[in-house]
XYZ file of C-alpha atoms in Angstrom:
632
model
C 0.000 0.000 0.000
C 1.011 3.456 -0.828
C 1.303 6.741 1.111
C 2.104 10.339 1.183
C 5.387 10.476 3.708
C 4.048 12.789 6.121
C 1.571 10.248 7.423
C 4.040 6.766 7.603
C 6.113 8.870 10.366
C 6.806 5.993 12.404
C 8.563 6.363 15.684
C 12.175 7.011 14.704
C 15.175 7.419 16.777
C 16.279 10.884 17.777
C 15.425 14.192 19.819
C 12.171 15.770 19.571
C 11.866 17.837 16.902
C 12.330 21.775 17.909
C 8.749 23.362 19.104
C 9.533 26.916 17.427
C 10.028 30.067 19.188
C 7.464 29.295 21.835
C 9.244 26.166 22.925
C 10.228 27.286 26.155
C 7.092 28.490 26.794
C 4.511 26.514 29.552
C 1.824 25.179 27.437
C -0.727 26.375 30.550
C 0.404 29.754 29.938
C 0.019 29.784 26.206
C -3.141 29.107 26.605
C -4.123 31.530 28.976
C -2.195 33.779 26.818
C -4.564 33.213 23.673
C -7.718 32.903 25.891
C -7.565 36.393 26.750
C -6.454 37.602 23.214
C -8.993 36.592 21.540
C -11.649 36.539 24.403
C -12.738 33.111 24.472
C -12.933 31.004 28.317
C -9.547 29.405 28.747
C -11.652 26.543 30.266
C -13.328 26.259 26.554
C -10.088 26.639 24.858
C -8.392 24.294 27.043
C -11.096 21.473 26.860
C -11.375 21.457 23.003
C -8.030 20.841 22.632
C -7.567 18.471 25.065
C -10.148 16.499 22.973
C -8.639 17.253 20.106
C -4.561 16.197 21.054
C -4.749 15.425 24.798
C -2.447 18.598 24.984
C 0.403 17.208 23.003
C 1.898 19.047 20.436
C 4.159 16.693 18.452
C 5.545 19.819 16.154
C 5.299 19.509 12.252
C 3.804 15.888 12.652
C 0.090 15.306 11.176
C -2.539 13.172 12.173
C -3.987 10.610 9.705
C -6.353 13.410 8.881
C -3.590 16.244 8.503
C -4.074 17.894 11.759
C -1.323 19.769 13.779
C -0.746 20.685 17.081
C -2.430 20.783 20.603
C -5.489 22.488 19.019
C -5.476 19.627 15.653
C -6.018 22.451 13.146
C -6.044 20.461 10.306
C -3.969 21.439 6.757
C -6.475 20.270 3.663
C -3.306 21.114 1.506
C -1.532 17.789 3.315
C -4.453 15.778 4.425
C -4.601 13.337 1.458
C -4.837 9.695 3.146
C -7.126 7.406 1.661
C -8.678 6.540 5.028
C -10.536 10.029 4.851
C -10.586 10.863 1.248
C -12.782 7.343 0.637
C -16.287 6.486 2.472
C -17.383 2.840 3.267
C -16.679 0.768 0.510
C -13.269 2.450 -0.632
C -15.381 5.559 -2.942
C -15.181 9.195 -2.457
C -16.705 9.980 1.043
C -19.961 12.037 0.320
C -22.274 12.631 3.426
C -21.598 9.044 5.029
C -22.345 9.358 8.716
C -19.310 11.390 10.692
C -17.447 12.598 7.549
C -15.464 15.869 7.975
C -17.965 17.264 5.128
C -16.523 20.623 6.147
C -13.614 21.377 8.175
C -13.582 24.399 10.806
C -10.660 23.549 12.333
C -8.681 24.221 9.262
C -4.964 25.442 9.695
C -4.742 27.871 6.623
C -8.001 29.989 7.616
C -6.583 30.113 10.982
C -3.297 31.738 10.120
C -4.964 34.125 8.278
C -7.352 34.802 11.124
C -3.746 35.605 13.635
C -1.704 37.121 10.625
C 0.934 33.787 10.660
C 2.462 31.683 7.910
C 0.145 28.491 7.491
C 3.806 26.602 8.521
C 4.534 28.540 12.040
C 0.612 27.038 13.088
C 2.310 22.994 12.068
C 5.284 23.633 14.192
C 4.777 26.297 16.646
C 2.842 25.099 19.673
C 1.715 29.297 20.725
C 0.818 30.307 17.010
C -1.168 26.891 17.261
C -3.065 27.794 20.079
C -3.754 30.733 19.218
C -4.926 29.624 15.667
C -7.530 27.268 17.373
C -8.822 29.631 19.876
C -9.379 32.786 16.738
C -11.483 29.533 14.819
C -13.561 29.374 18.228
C -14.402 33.297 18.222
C -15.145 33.432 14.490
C -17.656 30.524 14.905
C -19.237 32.434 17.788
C -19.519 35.604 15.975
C -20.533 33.542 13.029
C -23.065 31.827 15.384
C -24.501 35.562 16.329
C -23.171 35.174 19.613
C -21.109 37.472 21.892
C -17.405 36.495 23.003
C -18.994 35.763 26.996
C -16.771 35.100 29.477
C -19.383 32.572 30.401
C -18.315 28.898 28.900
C -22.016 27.842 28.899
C -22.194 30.403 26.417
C -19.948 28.485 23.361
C -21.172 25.167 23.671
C -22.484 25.949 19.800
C -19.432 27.101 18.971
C -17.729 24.091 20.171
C -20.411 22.245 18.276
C -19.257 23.292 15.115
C -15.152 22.979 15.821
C -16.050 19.164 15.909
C -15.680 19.297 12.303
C -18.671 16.827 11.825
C -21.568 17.347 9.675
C -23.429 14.636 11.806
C -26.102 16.660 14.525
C -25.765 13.880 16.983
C -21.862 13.161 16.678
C -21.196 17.269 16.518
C -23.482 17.304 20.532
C -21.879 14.648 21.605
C -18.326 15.905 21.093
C -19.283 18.968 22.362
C -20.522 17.178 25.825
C -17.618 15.668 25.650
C -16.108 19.203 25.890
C -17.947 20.636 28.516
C -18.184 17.217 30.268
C -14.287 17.523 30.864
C -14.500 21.153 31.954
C -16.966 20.308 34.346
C -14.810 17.491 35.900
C -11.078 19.244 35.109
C -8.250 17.414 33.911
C -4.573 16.956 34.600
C -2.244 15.244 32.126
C 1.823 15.269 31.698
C 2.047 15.955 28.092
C 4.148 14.430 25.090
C 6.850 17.136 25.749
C 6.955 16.216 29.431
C 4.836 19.706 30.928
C 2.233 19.216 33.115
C -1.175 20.539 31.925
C -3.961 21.340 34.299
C -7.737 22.529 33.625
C -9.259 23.499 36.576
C -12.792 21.515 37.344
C -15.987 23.644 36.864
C -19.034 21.905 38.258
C -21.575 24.365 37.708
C -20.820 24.125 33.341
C -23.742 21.734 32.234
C -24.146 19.821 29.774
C -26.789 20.133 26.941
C -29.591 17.295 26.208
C -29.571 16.269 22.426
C -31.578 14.350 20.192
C -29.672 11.517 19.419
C -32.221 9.679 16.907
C -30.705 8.434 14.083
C -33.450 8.952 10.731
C -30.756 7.533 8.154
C -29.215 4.396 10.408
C -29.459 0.836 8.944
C -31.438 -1.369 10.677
C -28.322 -3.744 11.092
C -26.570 -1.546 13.082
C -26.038 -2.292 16.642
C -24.534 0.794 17.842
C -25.239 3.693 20.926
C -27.333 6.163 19.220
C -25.207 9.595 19.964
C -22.790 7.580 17.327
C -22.223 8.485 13.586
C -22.625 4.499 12.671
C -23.340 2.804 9.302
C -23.226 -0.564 7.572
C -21.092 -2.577 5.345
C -22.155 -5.834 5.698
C -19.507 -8.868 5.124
C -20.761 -11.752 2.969
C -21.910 -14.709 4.242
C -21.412 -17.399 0.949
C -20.118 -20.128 -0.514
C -16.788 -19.382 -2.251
C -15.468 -21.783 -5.776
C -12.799 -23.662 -3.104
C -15.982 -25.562 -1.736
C -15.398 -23.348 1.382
C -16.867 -20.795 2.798
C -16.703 -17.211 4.207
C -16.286 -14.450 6.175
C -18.150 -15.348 9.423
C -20.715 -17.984 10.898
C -24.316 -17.324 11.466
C -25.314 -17.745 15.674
C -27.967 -16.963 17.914
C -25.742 -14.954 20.859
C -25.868 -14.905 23.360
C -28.843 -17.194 23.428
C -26.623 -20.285 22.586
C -23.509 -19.049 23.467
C -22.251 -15.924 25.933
C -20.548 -13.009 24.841
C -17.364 -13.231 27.358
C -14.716 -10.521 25.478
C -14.263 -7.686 23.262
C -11.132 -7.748 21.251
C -9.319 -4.622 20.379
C -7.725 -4.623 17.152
C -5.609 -2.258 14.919
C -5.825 -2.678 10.778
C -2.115 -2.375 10.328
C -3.790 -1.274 6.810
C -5.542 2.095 5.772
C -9.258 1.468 6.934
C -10.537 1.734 2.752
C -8.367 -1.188 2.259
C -9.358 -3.162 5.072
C -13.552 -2.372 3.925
C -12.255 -4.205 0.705
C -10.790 -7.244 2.922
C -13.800 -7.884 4.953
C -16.482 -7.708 1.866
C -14.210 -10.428 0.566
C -15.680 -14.240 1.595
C -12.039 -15.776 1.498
C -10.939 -13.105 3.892
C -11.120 -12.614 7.381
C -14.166 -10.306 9.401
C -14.657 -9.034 12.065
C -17.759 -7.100 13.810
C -16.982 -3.042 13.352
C -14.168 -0.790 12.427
C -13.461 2.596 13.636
C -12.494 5.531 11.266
C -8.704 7.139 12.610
C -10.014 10.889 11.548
C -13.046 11.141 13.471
C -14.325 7.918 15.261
C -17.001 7.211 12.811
C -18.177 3.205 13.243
C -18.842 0.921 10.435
C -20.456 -2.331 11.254
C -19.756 -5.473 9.234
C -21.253 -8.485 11.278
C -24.206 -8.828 13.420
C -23.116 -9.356 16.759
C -25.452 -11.973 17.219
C -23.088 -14.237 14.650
C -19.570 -14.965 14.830
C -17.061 -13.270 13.289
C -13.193 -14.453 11.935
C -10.980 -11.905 13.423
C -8.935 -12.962 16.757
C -7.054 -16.157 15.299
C -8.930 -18.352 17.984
C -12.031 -19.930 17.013
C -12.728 -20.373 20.655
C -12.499 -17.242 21.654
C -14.119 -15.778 18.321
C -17.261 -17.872 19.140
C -17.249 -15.469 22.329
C -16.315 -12.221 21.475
C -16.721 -8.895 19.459
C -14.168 -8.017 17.407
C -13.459 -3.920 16.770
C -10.388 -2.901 14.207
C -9.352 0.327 15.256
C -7.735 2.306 11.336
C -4.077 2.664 12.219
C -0.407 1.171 12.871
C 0.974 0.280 16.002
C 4.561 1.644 15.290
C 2.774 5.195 13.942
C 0.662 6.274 17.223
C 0.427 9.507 17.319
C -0.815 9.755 13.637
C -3.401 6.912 13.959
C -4.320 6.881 17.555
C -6.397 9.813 17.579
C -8.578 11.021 20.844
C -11.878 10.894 18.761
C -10.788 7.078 18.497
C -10.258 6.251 21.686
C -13.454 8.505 22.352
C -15.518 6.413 19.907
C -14.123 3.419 20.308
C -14.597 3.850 24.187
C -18.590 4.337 24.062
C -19.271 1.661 21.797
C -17.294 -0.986 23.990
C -19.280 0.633 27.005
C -22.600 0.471 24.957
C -21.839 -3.264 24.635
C -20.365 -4.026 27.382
C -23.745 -3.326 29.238
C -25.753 -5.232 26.657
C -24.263 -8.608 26.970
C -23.031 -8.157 30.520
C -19.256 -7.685 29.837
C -16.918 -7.240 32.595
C -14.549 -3.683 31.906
C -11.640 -5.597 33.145
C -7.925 -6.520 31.232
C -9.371 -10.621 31.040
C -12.068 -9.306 29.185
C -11.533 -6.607 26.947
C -8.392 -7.586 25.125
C -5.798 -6.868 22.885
C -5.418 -8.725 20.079
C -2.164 -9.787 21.130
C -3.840 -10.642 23.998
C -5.777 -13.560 22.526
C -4.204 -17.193 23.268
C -3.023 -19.660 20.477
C -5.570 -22.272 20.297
C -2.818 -24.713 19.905
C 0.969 -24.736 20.673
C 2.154 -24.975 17.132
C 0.516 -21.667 16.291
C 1.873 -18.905 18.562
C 4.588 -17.899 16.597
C 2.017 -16.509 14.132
C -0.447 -15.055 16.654
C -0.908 -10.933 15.972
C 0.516 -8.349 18.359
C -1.725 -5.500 17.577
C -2.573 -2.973 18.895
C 1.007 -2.485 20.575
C 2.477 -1.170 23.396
C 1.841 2.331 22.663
C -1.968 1.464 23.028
C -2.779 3.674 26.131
C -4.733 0.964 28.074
C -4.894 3.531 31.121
C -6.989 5.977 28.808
C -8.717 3.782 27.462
C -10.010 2.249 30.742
C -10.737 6.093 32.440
C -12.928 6.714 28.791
C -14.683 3.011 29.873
C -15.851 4.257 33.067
C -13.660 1.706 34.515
C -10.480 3.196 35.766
C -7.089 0.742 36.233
C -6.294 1.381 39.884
C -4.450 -0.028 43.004
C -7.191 -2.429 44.876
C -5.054 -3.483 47.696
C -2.022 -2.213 49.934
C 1.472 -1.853 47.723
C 2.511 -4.734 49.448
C 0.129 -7.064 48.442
C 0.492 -10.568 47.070
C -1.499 -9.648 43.731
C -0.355 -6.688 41.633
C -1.910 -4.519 38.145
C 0.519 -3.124 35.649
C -0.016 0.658 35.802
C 2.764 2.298 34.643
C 2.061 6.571 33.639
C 1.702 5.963 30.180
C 2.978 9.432 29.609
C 6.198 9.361 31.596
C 6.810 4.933 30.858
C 9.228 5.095 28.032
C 11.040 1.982 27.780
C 13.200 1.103 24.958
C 11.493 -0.825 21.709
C 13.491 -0.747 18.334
C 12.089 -1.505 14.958
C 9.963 0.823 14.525
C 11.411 2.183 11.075
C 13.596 -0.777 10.968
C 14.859 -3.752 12.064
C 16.953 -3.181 15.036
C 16.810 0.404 14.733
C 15.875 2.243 18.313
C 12.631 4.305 17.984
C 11.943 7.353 19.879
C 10.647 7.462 23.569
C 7.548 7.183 23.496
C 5.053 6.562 26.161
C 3.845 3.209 26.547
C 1.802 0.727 28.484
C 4.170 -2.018 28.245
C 6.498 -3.146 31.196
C 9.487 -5.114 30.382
C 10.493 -8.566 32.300
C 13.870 -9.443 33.237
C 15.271 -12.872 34.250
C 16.571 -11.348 37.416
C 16.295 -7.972 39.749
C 19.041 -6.363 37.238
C 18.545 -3.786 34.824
C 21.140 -6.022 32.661
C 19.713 -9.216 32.935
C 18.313 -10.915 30.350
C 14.846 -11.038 29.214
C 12.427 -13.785 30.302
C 12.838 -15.987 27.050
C 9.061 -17.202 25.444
C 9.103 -20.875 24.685
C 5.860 -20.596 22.311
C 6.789 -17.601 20.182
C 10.554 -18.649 20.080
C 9.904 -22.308 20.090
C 13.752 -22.590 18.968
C 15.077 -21.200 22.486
C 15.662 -17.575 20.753
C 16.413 -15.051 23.325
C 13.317 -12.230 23.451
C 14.247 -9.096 22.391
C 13.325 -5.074 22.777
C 11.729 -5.408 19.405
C 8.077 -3.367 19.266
C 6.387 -6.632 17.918
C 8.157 -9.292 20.365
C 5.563 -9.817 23.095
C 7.787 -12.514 24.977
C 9.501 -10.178 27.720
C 6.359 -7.989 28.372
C 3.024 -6.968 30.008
C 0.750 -4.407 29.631
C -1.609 -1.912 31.745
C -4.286 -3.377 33.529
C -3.170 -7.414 33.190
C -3.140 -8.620 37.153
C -0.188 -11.234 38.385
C 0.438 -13.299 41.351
C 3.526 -11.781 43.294
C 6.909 -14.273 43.125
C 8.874 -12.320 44.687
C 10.288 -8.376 45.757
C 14.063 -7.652 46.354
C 14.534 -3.880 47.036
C 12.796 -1.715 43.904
C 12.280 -4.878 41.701
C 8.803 -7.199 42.079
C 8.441 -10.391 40.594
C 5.352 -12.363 38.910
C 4.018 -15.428 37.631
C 4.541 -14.947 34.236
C 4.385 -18.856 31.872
C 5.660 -20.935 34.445
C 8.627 -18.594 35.387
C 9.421 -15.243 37.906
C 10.050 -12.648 36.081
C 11.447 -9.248 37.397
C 10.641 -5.755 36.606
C 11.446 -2.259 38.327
C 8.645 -1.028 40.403
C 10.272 1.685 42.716
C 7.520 3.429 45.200
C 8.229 6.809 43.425
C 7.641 5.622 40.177
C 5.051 2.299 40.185
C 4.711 0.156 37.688
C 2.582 -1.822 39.164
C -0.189 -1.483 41.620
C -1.215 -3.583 44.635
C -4.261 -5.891 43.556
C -7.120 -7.787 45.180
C -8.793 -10.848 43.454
C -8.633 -14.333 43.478
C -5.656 -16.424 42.144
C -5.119 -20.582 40.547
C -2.580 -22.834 42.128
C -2.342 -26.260 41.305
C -3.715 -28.766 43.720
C -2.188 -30.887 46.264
C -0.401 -33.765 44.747
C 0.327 -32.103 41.328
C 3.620 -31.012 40.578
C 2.609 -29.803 37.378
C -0.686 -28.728 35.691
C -1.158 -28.786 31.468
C -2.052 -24.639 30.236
C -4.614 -24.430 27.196
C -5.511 -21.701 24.881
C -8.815 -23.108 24.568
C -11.331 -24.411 27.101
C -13.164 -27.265 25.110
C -15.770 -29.387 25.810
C -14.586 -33.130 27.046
C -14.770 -36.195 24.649
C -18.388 -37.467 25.207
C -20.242 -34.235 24.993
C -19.466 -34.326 21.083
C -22.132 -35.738 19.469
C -22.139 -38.265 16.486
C -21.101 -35.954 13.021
C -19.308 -33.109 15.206
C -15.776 -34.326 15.002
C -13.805 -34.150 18.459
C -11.252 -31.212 18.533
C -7.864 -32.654 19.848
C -6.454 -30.834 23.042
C -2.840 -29.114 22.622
C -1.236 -27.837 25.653
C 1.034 -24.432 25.286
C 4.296 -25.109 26.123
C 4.488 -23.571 29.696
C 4.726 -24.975 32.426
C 2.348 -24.155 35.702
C 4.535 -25.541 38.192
C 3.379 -26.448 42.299
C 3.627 -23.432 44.180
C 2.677 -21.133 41.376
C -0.383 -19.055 41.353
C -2.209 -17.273 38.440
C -4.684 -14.203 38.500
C -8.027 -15.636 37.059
C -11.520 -13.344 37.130
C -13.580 -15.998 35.148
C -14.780 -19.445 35.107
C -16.855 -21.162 32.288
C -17.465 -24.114 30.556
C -16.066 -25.701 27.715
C -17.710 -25.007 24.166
C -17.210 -25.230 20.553
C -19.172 -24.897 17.289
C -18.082 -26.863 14.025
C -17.419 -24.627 11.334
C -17.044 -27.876 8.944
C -19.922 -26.593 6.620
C -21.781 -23.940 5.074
C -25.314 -23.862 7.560
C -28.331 -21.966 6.352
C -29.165 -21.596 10.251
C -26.728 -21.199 12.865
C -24.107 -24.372 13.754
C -25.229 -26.213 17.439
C -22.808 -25.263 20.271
C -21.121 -28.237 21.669
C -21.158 -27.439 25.337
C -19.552 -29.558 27.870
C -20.116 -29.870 31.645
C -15.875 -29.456 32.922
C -15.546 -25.807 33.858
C -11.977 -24.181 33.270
C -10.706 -21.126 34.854
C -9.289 -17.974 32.447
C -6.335 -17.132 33.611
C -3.427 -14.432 33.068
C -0.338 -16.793 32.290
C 1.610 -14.407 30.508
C 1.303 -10.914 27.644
C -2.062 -13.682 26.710
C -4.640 -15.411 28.728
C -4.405 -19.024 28.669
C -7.265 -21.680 30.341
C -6.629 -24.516 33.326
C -9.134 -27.250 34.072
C -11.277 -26.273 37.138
C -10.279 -30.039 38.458
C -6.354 -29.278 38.187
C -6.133 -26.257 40.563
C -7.239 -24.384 43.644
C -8.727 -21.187 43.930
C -6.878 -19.064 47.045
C -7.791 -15.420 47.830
C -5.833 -12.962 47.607
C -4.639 -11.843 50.797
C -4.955 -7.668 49.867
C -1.582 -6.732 52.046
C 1.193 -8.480 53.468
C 3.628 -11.401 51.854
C 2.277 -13.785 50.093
C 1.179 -16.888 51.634
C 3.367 -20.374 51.576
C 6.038 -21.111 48.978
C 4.002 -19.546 46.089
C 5.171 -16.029 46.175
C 8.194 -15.461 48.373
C 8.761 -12.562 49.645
C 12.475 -11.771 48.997
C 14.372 -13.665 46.317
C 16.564 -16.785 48.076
């Protein structure tokens, strides 16, 4: 696939690039700076661009949709990416629901409005800010509306900055808005200043009608979003196959356990090709970079191809998210994450969903149904994925649930301030910039130079792991919950596939979080127990014509003494896909339960018979020989 070079900026080695003239100005005082020139409520100014960028400036480097800055005024002149020039099925984007049909944030009509060059607004933060906050008064004016130092008084004009041509998706982002100035915000920005809006409880927000006329009926979707429809074929292809998905009845005959967070590593007009292709994958929705629109693709109800594990596809909902996981801050966009954030919500609730890291997952979260095929499970959507945002947007915030001392801990390192090394980003081996990141790196021992734990799945030839962005063998990730192994001064160890594994975790700086919750352990008498990446039914709940799915355990090894978070317990299933059904295929359901648990960067599955459940004990060292306290 092809691209114009200012949007494949992936994250290269070097410094930051220079912020202009204003660069040793404090961001808070820029904006209260261009707040008073050009009269509009820093509180307004400040909360539109912190929906916009999150504050970051990330000078002279676009968004997807050509947008610069903390304010995201966007250059038409550069935006060219086919993931906004094309609308659902790859043609030019006319009126289709949450298209930027007109663009008020636009760079060029903002220099003119503060007398700049169009290229001081793409690299200097304060001629940025003040570009975005002269838009704001022009709309009001435009709006017939005075410049109040009142912020109830631009909710219109904050409206219309959305960019969106869609009534209910232009309220909505303007809640958004004023839903953030009501509450405040605080947030350590890309170029390492701390930001802070002050909460105003008395702003309210505005009631909306969020009726959609023009929606498809297919669409499953929270109506304050811009959704539509593209649906993904359900046929027989010339191979004597069949494709994309398979019809079901969920969660009547089977229970919608997880949501599964992709990222297209594709422009999203390419990917709307992919899924309306029936010897392709699917998946259930996709979610537009530029501005959060939703396309649908699958009924939830049936059961889309997308996670690699048939298992877990026959439970979940899978969302691809337009972007590239080395390329963040040109694909992950706030209106994204936004988006992205109320549908999982919306369906969360609906099929009873727990907002926890063993339920909504990664795609590089997903287990290998068998051992043979980890090496080719995805990785998406990275460790520059901000899982902590992403869980605050959820209504679900990652936080400590026990003392620090506990014998259970959360990842939760500050995305914005966690910069670990990664390389190949741009190439192979090749460091990329700092960046912040949800990922925590584990070490063999308490030692900043020690190796890294080594994966025996995804380097099945004994290949040490590396600092590579797609090697998922050394890591975890924000909001996945261990069992403690061990602490020796700053460093903590877990559980992590049948080894401890070390990483920093100073009290100044957490990475990690003390956590409450129930843990595995293998049972008396065991010395070992076999990890799955499916939980299947058992041999004589097949019936006759549904062939028997063999069992192959991962290669790790859940040794006596160890202990595994686990916040779910089900029953073995599976549906034969060996034909093309007019109505949906039975659901082979067995009567063994199995217990989810958190065996490494994945989930993995124990028999209920093979282990015991032990409570966590909230503070204090962990129990027996299964987490001790100091390293011997």
């Amino acid at each position: 696939m092809t691209a114009s070079a200012a949007l494949l900026v992936p994250l290269l080695t070097g410094a930051p690039a220079c912020a202009g003239p204003a660069s040793d100005r404090k961001l808070q005082n820029v904006f209260t700076d261009a707040a008073d020139e050009y009269h509009v409520p820093r509180s307004v100014l400040m909360g539109v661009s912190y929906l916009q960028s999150r504050w970051d400036s990330r000078p002279g480097t676009p968004s997807v949709a050509g947008g610069y800055g903390p304010m995201h005024l966007v250059d038409t002149r550069r935006a060219g990416s086919p993931a906004i020039a094309a609308g659902p099925s790859g043609a030019p984007a006319r009126n289709t629901p949450g298209s930027r049909s007109e663009q008020p944030a636009d760079l060029r009509r903002a220099a003119l409005l503060i007398g700049a060059p169009a290229g001081q607004l793409r690299t200097d933060t304060a001629a940025n800010v003040r570009g975005g906050a002269a838009l704001l008064a022009a709309a009001q004016r435009q709006l017939g509306k005075p410049l109040s130092a009142d912020p109830q008084e631009w909710w219109d004009a904050v409206a219309r900055f959305s960019g969106t041509s869609d009534a209910a998706s232009a309220a909505t982002y303007a809640n958004d808005v004023f839903s953030l100035i009501r509450q405040g915000a605080h947030r350590t920005t890309d170029a390492g200043e701390q930001v802070t809006l002050p909460a105003s409880p008395r702003v309210r927000l505005r009631g909306t009608d969020t009726q959609k006329a023009h929606r498809p009926k297919e669409v499953e979707c929270p109506p304050e979003l811009a959704c539509d429809w593209l649906g993904a074929p359900y046929v027989r292809t010339d191979d004597g196959s069949y494709g994309n998905h398979d019809l079901a009845d969920r969660p009547r005959d089977q229970k919608i356990d997880y949501i599964v967070i992709h990222d297209t590593e594709a422009y999203l007009p390419s990917m709307l090709r992919t899924v309306q292709n029936p010897k392709e994958p699917s998946w259930h929705y996709s979610i537009r970079s530029s501005n959060g629109s939703v396309i649908q693709h699958v009924r939830v109800r049936d059961m889309a191809w997308h996670s690699g594990n048939q298992m877990v596809n026959a439970r979940s909902i899978g969302i691809e998210h337009e972007g590239f996981l080395k390329q963040p801050d040109t694909w992950y966009t706030e209106q994204m994450y936004r988006t992205s954030a109320r549908l999982v919500r919306y369906l969360a609730k609906k099929y009873d969903i727990p907002l926890d890291r063993q339920h909504i997952l990664g795609h590089d979260n997903v287990p290998a149904p068998t051992a043979s095929s980890i090496p080719g499970m995805h990785d998406d959507p990275g460790p520059f994925w901000d899982w902590r945002h992403y869980f605050d947007l959820l209504g679900a915030p990652l936080r400590a649930t026990a003392a620090a001392d506990s014998d259970m801990v959360t990842v939760l390192p500050d995305y914005a301030t966690h910069k670990p090394e990664f390389t190949g980003c741009a190439k192979v081996g090749v460091p990329c910039a700092p960046h912040g990141s949800s990922a925590v790196r584990l070490r063999t021992e308490p030692d900043e130079n020690a190796p890294l734990v080594q994966d025996p799945g995804r380097h099945p030839g004994g290949e040490a792991s590396t600092e590579d962005v797609d090697d998922l063998g050394a890591r975890v990730s924000a909001g996945q919950t261990f069992a403690v192994a061990g602490r020796e001064g700053v460093w903590t160890a877990i559980w992590y596939q049948g080894q401890r594994a070390w990483f920093r975790n100073s009290r100044n700086h957490p990475t990690a979080v003390g956590a409450s919750g129930r843990m595995v352990t293998p049972k008396a008498g065991l010395d070992e127990v076999p990890v799955y990446g499916r939980a299947l039914p058992e041999k004589d709940a097949y019936p006759d014509g549904v062939p028997e799915q063999p069992e192959s355990p991962l290669p790790y090894h859940f040794l006596a003494g160890q202990r595994y978070a686990t916040q779910a317990r089900l029953v073995g299933s599976h549906i034969d896909r060996s034909e093309f059904r007019a109505a949906p295929s039975p659901v082979v359901r067995g009567h063994e339960e199995w217990y989810e648990i958190q065996l490494g960067h994945r989930i993995a599955f124990v028999r209920a018979s093979d282990v015991d459940v032990v409570e966590s004990q909230g503070s204090g060292s962990p129990a027996g020989n299964a987490a001790p306290p100091r390293r011997q």
